[in-house]
Coordinates of C-alpha atoms in Angstrom, one line a residue:
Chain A
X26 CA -13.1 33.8 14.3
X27 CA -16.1 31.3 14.8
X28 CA -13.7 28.2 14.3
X29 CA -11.6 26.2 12.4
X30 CA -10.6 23.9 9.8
X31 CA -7.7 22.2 8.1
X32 CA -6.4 24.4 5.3
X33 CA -7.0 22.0 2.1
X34 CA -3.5 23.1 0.7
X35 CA -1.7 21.9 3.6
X36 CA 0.0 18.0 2.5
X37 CA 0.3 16.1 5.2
X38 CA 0.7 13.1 7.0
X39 CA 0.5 11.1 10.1
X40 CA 4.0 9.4 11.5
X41 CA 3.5 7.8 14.5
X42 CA 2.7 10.0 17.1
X43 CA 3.4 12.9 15.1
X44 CA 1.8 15.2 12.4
X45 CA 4.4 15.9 9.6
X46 CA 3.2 19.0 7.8
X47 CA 3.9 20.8 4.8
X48 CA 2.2 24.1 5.1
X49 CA 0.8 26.5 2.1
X50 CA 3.4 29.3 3.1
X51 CA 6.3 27.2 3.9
X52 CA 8.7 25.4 2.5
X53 CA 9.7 23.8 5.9
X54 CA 8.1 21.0 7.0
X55 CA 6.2 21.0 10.5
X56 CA 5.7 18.6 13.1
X57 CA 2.8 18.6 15.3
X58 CA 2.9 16.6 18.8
X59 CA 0.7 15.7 21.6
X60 CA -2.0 18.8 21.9
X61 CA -0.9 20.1 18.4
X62 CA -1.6 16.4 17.0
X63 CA -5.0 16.5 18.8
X64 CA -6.0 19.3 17.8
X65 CA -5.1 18.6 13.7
X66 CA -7.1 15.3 14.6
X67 CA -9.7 17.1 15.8
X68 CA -10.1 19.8 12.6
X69 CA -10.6 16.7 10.3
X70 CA -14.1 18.3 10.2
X71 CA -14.2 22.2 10.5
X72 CA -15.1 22.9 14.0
X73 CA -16.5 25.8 15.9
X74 CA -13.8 27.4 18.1
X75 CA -15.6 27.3 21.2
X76 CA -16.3 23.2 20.2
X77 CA -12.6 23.0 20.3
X78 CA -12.0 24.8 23.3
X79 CA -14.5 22.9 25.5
X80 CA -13.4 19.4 23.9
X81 CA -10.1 20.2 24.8
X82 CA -10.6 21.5 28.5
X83 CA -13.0 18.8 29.2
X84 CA -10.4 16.0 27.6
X85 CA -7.2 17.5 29.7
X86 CA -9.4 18.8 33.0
X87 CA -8.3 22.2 32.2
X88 CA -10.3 25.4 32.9
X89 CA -11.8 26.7 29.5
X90 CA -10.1 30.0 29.8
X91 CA -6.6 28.9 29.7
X92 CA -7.2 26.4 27.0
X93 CA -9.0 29.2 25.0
X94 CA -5.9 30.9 25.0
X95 CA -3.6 28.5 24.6
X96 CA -5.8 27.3 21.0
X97 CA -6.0 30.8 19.9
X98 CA -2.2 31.3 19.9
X99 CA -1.6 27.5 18.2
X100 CA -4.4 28.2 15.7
X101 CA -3.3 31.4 15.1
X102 CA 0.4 30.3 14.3
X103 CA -0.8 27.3 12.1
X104 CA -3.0 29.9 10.2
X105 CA 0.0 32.4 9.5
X106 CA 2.0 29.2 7.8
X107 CA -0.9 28.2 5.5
X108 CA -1.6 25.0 7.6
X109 CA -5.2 26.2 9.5
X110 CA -8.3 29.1 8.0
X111 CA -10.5 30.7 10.1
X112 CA -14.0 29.7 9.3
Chain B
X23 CA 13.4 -15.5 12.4
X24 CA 14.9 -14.8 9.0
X25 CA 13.7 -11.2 7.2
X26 CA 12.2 -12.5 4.1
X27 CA 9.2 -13.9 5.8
X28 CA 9.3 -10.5 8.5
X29 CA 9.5 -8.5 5.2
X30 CA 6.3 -10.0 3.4
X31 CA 4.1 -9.9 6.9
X32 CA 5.1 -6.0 6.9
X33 CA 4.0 -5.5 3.3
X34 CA 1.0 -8.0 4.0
X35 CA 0.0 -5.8 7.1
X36 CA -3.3 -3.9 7.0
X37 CA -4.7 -6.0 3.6
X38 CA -8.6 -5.2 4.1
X39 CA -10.2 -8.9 4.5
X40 CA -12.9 -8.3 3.2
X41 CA -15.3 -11.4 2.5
X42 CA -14.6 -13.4 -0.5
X43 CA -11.5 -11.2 -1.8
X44 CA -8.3 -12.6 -0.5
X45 CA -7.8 -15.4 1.9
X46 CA -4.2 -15.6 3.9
X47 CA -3.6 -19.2 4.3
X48 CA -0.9 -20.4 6.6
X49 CA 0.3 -17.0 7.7
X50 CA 1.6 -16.5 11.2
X51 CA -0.4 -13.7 12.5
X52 CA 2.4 -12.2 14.9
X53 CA 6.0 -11.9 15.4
X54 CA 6.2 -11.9 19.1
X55 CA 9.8 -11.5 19.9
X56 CA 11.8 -8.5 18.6
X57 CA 14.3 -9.3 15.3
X58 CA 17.6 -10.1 16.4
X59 CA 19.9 -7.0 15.8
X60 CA 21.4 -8.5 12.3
X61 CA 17.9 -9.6 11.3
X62 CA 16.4 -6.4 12.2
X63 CA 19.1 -4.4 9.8
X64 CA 18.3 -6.3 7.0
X65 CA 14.5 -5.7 7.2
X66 CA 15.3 -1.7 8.3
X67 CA 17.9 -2.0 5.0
X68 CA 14.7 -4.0 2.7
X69 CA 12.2 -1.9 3.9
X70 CA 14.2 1.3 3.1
X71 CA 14.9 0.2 -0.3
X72 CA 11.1 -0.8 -1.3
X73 CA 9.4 1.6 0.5
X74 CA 7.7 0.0 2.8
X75 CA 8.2 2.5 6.2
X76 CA 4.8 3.3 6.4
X77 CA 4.0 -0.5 6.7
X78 CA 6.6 -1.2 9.1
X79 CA 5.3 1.3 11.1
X80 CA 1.9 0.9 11.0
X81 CA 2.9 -3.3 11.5
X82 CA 4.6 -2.5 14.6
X83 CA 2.0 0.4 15.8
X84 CA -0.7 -2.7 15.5
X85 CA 1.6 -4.8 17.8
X86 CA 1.6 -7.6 14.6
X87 CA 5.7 -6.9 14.9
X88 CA 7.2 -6.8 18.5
X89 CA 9.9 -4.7 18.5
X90 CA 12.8 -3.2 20.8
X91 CA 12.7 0.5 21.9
X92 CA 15.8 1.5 19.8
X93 CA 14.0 -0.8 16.6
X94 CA 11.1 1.5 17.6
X95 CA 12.8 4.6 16.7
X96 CA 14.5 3.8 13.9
X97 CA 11.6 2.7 12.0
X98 CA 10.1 6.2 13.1
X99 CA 13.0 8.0 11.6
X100 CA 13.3 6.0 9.1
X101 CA 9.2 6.4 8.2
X102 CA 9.8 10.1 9.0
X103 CA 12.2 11.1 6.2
X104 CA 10.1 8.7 3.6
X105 CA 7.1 11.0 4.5
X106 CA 8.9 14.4 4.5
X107 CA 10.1 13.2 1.0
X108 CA 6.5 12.6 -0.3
X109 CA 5.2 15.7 1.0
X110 CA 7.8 17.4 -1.2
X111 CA 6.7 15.0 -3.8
X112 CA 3.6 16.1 -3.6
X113 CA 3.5 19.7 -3.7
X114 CA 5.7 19.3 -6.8
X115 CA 3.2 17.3 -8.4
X116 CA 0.5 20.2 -7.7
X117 CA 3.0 22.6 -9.1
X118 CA 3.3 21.2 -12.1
X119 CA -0.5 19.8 -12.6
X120 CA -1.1 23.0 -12.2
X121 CA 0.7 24.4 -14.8
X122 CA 0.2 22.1 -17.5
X123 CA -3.6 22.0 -17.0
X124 CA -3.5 25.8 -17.4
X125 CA -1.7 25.1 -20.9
X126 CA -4.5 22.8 -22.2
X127 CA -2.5 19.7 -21.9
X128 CA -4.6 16.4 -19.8
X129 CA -3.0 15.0 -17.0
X130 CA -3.9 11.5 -15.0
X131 CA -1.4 10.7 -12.2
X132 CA -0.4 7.1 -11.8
X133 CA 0.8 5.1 -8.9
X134 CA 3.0 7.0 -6.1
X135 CA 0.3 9.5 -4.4
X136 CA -2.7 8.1 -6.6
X137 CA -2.6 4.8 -5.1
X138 CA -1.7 6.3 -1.5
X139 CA -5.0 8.4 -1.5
X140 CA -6.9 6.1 -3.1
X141 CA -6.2 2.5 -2.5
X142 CA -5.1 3.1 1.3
X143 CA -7.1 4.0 4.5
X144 CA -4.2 6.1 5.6
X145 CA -2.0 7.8 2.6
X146 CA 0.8 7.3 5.3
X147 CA 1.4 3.4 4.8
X148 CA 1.9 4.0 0.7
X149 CA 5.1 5.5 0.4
X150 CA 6.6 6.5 -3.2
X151 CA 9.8 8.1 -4.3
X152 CA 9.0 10.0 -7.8
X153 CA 5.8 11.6 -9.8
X154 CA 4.5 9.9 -12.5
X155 CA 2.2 11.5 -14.8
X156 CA 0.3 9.9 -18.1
X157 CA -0.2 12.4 -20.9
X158 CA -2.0 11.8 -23.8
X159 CA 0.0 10.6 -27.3
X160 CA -1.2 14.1 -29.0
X161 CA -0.3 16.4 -26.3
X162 CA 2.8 14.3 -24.7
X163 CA 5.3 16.3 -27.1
X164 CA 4.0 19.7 -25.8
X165 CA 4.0 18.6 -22.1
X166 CA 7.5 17.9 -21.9
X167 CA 8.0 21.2 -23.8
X168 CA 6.0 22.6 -21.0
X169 CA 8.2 20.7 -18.2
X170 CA 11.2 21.9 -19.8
X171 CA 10.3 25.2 -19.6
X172 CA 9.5 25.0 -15.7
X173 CA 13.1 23.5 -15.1
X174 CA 12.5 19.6 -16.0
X175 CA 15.4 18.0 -17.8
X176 CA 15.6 15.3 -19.7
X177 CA 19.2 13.2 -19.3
X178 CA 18.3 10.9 -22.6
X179 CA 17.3 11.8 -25.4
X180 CA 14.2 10.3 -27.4
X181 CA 15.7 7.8 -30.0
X182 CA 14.1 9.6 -32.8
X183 CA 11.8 12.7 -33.1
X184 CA 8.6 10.6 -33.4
X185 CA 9.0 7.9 -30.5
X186 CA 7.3 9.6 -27.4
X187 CA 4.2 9.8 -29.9
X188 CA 4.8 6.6 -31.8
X189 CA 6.0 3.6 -29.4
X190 CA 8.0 5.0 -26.1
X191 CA 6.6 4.6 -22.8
X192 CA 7.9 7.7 -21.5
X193 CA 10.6 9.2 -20.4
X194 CA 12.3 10.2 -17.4
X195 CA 13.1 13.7 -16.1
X196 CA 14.3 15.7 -13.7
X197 CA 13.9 18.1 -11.7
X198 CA 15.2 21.3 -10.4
X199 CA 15.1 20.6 -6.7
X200 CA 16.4 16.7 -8.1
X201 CA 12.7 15.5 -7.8
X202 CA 12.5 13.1 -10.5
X203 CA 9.2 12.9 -12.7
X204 CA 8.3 10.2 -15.0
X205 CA 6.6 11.1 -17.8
X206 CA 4.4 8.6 -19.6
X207 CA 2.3 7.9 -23.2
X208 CA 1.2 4.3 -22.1
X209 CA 1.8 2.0 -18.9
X210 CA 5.1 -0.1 -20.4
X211 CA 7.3 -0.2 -23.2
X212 CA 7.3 -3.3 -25.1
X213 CA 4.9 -6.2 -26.2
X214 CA 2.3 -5.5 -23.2
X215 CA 2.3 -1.5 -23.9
X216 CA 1.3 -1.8 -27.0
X217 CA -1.7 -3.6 -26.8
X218 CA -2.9 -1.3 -23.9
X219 CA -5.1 1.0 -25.5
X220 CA -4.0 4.6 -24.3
X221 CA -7.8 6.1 -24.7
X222 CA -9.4 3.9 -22.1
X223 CA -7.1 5.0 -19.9
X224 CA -8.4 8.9 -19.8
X225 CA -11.9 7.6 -20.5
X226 CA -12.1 5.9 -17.4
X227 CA -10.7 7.6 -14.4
X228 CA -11.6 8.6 -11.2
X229 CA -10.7 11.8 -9.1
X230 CA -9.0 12.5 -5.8
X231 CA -8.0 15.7 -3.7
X232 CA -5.0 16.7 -2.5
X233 CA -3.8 20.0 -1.7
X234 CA -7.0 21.5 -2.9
X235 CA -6.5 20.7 -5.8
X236 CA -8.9 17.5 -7.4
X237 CA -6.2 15.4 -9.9
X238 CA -7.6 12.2 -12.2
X239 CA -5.9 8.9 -11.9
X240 CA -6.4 5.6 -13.4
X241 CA -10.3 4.1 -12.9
X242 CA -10.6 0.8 -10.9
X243 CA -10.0 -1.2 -13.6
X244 CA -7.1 0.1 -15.7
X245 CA -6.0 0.9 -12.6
X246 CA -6.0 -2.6 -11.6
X247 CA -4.6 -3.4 -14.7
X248 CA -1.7 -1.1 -14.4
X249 CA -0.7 -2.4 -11.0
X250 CA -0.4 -5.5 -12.4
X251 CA 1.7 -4.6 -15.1
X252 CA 4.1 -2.8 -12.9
X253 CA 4.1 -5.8 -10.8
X254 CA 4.7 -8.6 -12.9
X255 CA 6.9 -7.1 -14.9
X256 CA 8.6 -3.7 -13.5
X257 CA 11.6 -5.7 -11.9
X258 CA 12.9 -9.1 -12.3
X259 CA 13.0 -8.9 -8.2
X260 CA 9.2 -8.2 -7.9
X261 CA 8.9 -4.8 -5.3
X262 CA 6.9 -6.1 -2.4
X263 CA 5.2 -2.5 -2.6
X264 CA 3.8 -3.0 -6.4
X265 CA 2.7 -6.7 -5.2
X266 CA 1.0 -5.0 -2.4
X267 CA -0.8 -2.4 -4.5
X268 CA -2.3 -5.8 -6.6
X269 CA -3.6 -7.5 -3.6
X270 CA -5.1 -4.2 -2.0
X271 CA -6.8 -3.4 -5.6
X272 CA -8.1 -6.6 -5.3
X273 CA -9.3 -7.3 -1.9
X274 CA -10.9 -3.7 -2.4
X275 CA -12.9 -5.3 -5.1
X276 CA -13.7 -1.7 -6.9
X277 CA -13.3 -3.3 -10.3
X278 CA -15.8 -4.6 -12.5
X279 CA -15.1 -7.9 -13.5
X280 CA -17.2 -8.2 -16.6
X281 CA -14.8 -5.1 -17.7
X282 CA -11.6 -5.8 -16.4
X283 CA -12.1 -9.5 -18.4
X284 CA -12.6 -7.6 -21.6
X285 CA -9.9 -5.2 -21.1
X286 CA -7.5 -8.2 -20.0
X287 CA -8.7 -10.1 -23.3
X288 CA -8.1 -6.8 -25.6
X289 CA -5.1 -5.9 -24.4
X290 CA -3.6 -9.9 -24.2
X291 CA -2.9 -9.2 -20.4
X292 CA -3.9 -12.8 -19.3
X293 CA -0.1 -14.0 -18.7
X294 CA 0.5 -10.6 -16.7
X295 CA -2.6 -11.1 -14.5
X296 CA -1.6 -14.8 -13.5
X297 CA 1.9 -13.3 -12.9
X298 CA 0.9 -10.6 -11.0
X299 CA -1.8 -12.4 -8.6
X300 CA 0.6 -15.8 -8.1
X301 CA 3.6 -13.4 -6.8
X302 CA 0.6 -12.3 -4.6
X303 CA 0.9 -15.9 -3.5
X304 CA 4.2 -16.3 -3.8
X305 CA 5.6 -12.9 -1.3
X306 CA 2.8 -12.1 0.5
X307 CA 1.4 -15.2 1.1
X308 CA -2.6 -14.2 -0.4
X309 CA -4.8 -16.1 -2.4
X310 CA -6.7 -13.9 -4.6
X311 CA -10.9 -15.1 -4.9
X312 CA -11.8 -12.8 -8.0
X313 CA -13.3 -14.4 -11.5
X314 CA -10.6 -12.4 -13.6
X315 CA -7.6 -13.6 -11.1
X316 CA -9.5 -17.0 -12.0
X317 CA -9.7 -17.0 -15.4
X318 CA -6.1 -15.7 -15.7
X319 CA -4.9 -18.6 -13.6
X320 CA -6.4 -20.7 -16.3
X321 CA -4.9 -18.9 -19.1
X322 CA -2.3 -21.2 -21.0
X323 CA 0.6 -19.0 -21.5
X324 CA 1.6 -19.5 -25.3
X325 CA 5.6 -19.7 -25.8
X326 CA 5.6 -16.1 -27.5
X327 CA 3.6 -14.8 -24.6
X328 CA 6.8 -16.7 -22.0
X329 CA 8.8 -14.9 -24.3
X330 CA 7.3 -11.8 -24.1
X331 CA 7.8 -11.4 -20.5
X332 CA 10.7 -13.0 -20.8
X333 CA 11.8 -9.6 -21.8
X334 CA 10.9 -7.7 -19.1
X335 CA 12.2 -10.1 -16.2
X336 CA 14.1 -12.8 -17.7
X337 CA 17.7 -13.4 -17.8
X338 CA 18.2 -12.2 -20.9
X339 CA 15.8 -9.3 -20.4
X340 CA 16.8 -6.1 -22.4
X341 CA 15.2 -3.3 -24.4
X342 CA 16.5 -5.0 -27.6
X343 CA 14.5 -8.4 -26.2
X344 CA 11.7 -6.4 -25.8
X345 CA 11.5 -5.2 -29.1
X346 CA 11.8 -8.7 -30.6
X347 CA 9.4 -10.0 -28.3
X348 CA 6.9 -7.0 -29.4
X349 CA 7.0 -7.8 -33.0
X350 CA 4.1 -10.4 -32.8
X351 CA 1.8 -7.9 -31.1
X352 CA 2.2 -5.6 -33.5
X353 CA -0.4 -5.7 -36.7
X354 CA 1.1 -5.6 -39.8
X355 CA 4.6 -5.4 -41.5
X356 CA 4.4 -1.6 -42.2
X357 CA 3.8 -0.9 -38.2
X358 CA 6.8 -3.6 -37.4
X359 CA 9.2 -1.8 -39.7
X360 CA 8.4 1.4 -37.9
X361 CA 9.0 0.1 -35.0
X362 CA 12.1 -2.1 -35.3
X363 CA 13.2 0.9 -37.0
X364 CA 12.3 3.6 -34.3
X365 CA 14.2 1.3 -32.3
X366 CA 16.9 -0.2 -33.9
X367 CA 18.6 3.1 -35.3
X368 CA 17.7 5.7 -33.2
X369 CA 18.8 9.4 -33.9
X370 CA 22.3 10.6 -34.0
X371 CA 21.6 12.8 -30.3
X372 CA 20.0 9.8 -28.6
X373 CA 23.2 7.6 -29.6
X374 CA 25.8 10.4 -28.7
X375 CA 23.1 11.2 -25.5
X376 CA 24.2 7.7 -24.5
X377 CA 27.9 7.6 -25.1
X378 CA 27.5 5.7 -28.5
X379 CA 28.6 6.8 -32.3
X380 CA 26.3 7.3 -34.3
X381 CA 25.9 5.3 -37.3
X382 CA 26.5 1.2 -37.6
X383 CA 27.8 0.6 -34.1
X384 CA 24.8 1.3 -32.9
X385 CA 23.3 -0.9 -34.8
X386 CA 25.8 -3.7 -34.9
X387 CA 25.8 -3.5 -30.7
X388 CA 21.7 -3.7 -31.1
X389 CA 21.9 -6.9 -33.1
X390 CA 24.6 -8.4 -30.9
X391 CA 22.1 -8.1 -28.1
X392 CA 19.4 -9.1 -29.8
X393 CA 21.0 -12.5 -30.9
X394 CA 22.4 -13.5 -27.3
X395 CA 21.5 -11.3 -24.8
X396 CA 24.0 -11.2 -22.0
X397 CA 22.4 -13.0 -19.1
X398 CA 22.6 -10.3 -16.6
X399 CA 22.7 -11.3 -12.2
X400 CA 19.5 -11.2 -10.9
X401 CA 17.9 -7.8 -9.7
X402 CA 19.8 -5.8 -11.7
X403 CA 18.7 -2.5 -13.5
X404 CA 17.3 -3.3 -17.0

């Protein structure tokens, strides 16, 4: 995976400090908070992975390995529901 | 602080200012105490009713309406459930776009999500509570054949075989998860719809994504058009949300003047327009700076055009007063028989459909209402 971007399926919408989503391959809706809602913020463009990672580490003073991994599992989970696709 | 004028600064919040559009004269800027607990359910209750969470929210988020904690988070709930409901909305609507595009049939989608992903900066402020899809007069027999068959039911029958083509504005369905979809052949029943001319309306119309999907709604200026309409003379209570929709049309100033005039002109629409742009006035406190709002302020409303919207939201207001009041715009005595008679005695299902019998009771019951018209309380149903 080289990065990421919004799935254009996905509906969504912001609600105050939450992301309320309704995914491709659910019928339940999701909510994203805090990092999750950052991160959706962040994706309004598709974005390399790496980008992401390094935005993230350098916005929350976190080494880049531990938010790598911490991305990859979020963005993997949000990909399997139909709200994120690899790019 | 009383909620009325709290209710119209929440569905006044956000209006893009931009120069020479609208001007807000004497409006206070900011509530800066919270509501009082009574005053505060009233505007939760109002706001729940019109739709307006997204406003609310986005009001309080600006700090324009100071608010408690616990107010806080009840208008986030509240907001919450509106947008989980519109979601839902939404992927319905791309279900079923979906499947009537692939059967050949043209589809524009008016107001609800058209308006939220077109008119507003953030979809999240325009809140809606049903689908509402335009269909051509040709095709609109086959689309709700098409509906049917994907689950959409229809509680009332047409009044005659003919009258979706001929005169109706719609009709109203439902569906199987109980999302209700309004299904429409022009933009009103009644003396306005029938001047509208239903061609224009896929001839000029613009394009938006959602889902992945790209869906047509209304162009700027039917679009404009049809916001006033729903405005002025959806409900004898105006929504605050459809008043809303006018202003923001207008203060985004994508219209063309020169061709909104002439469509206001053909379709008689002048008495609408100055409706719809002084209850902009009137609830949200905005003066509208546009040559058409001008010119329809100007208009001088003739007593069949007061009687004509007298139908929609007067006292007497009822479908029979609407098809009186439609007689003058209609050209012709063969068209006016058709349509007193599409209307007048409708088929023996639409009567039974409605709990009638068939036959001169019907009738008889029209022509009662049509002489007197039981004044009816204000804000109730048509």
């Amino acid at each position: 995976v080289s990065g990421w971007q919004r799935d254009p399926q996905a509906l969504w919408r912001r609600c105050d400090d939450r992301i309320v989503l309704l995914a491709a391959n659910r019928d339940d809706v999701l909510m994203l908070e805090g990092t999750g809602r950052l991160i959706w913020e962040l994706l309004e463009l598709p974005t390399p992975h790496d980008e992401l990672v390094a935005a993230l580490a350098e916005g929350f003073d976190r080494p880049q390995h531990e938010v790598d991994a911490e991305v990859t599992a979020f963005a993997a989970e949000l990909r399997t529901a139909g709200a994120l696709v690899a790019t | 602080v009383s909620a009325l004028p709290l209710l119209a600064q929440v569905a006044a919040h956000g209006l893009p200012l931009l120069a020479g559009t609208l001007t807000t004269p004497e409006r206070a800027t900011s509530v800066s105490r919270p509501p009082d607990a009574a005053t505060w359910m009233r505007l939760l209750r109002d706001v729940r009713r019109l739709r307006l969470s997204g406003l609310l929210q986005s009001a309080i988020a600006d700090e324009v309406l100071a608010v408690t904690d616990e107010q806080r988070q009840a208008a986030n709930e509240l907001h919450l459930t509106a947008c989980v409901s519109a979601l839902t909305l939404e992927r319905a609507l791309l279900r079923l776009t979906d499947t009537l595009e692939r059967a050949g049939i043209d589809v524009v989608v008016l107001k609800g999500t058209a308006a939220a992903h077109l008119l507003y900066p953030d979809p999240t402020v325009r809140m809606f509570g049903d689908n509402d899809l335009l269909f051509r007069a040709g095709q609109i027999d086959r689309a709700l054949q098409v509906l049917a068959d994907v689950g959409y039911d229809r509680p009332r029958a047409a009044p005659r075989p003919d009258y979706d083509r001929r005169f109706g504005k719609g009709a109203t369905l439902i569906g199987p998860d109980g999302d209700e979809l309004d299904v429409h052949r022009t933009l009103l029943f009644g003396s306005f719809g029938l001047r509208v001319d239903t061609d224009e309306l896929f001839a000029s119309t613009v394009t938006f994504r959602l889902g992945g999907q790209e869906l047509r709604a209304l162009g700027p200026d039917t679009g404009l058009l049809h916001a006033c309409y729903h405005a002025a003379l959806g409900d004898p209570m105006p929504r605050l949300g459809s008043v809303r929709d006018v202003a923001q049309r207008f203060a985004l100033a994508q219209h063309d003047p020169a061709r909104l005039q002439q469509l206001v002109d053909q379709w008689r629409a002048a008495p609408v327009v100055a409706r719809a742009v002084q209850l902009c006035v009137d609830h949200l406190g905005v003066h509208i700076d546009d040559p058409v709002a001008d010119a329809a302020r100007r208009h001088v409303t003739m007593p069949h055009e007061r009687r004509a919207i007298a139908s929609y939201v007067g006292s007497n207001r009822s479908h029979a007063a609407k098809v009186v009041a439609s007689l003058p715009y209609l050209d012709g005595v063969p068209a006016k028989t058709a349509f007193l008679r599409a209307n007048l005695a409708p088929s023996t299902s639409f009567v039974r459909s409605r709990g009638g019998r068939p036959g001169l009771a019907w009738i008889r019951r029209g022509v009662r209402s049509l002489r007197s018209g039981t004044p009816r309380p204000t804000g109730s149903r048509r």
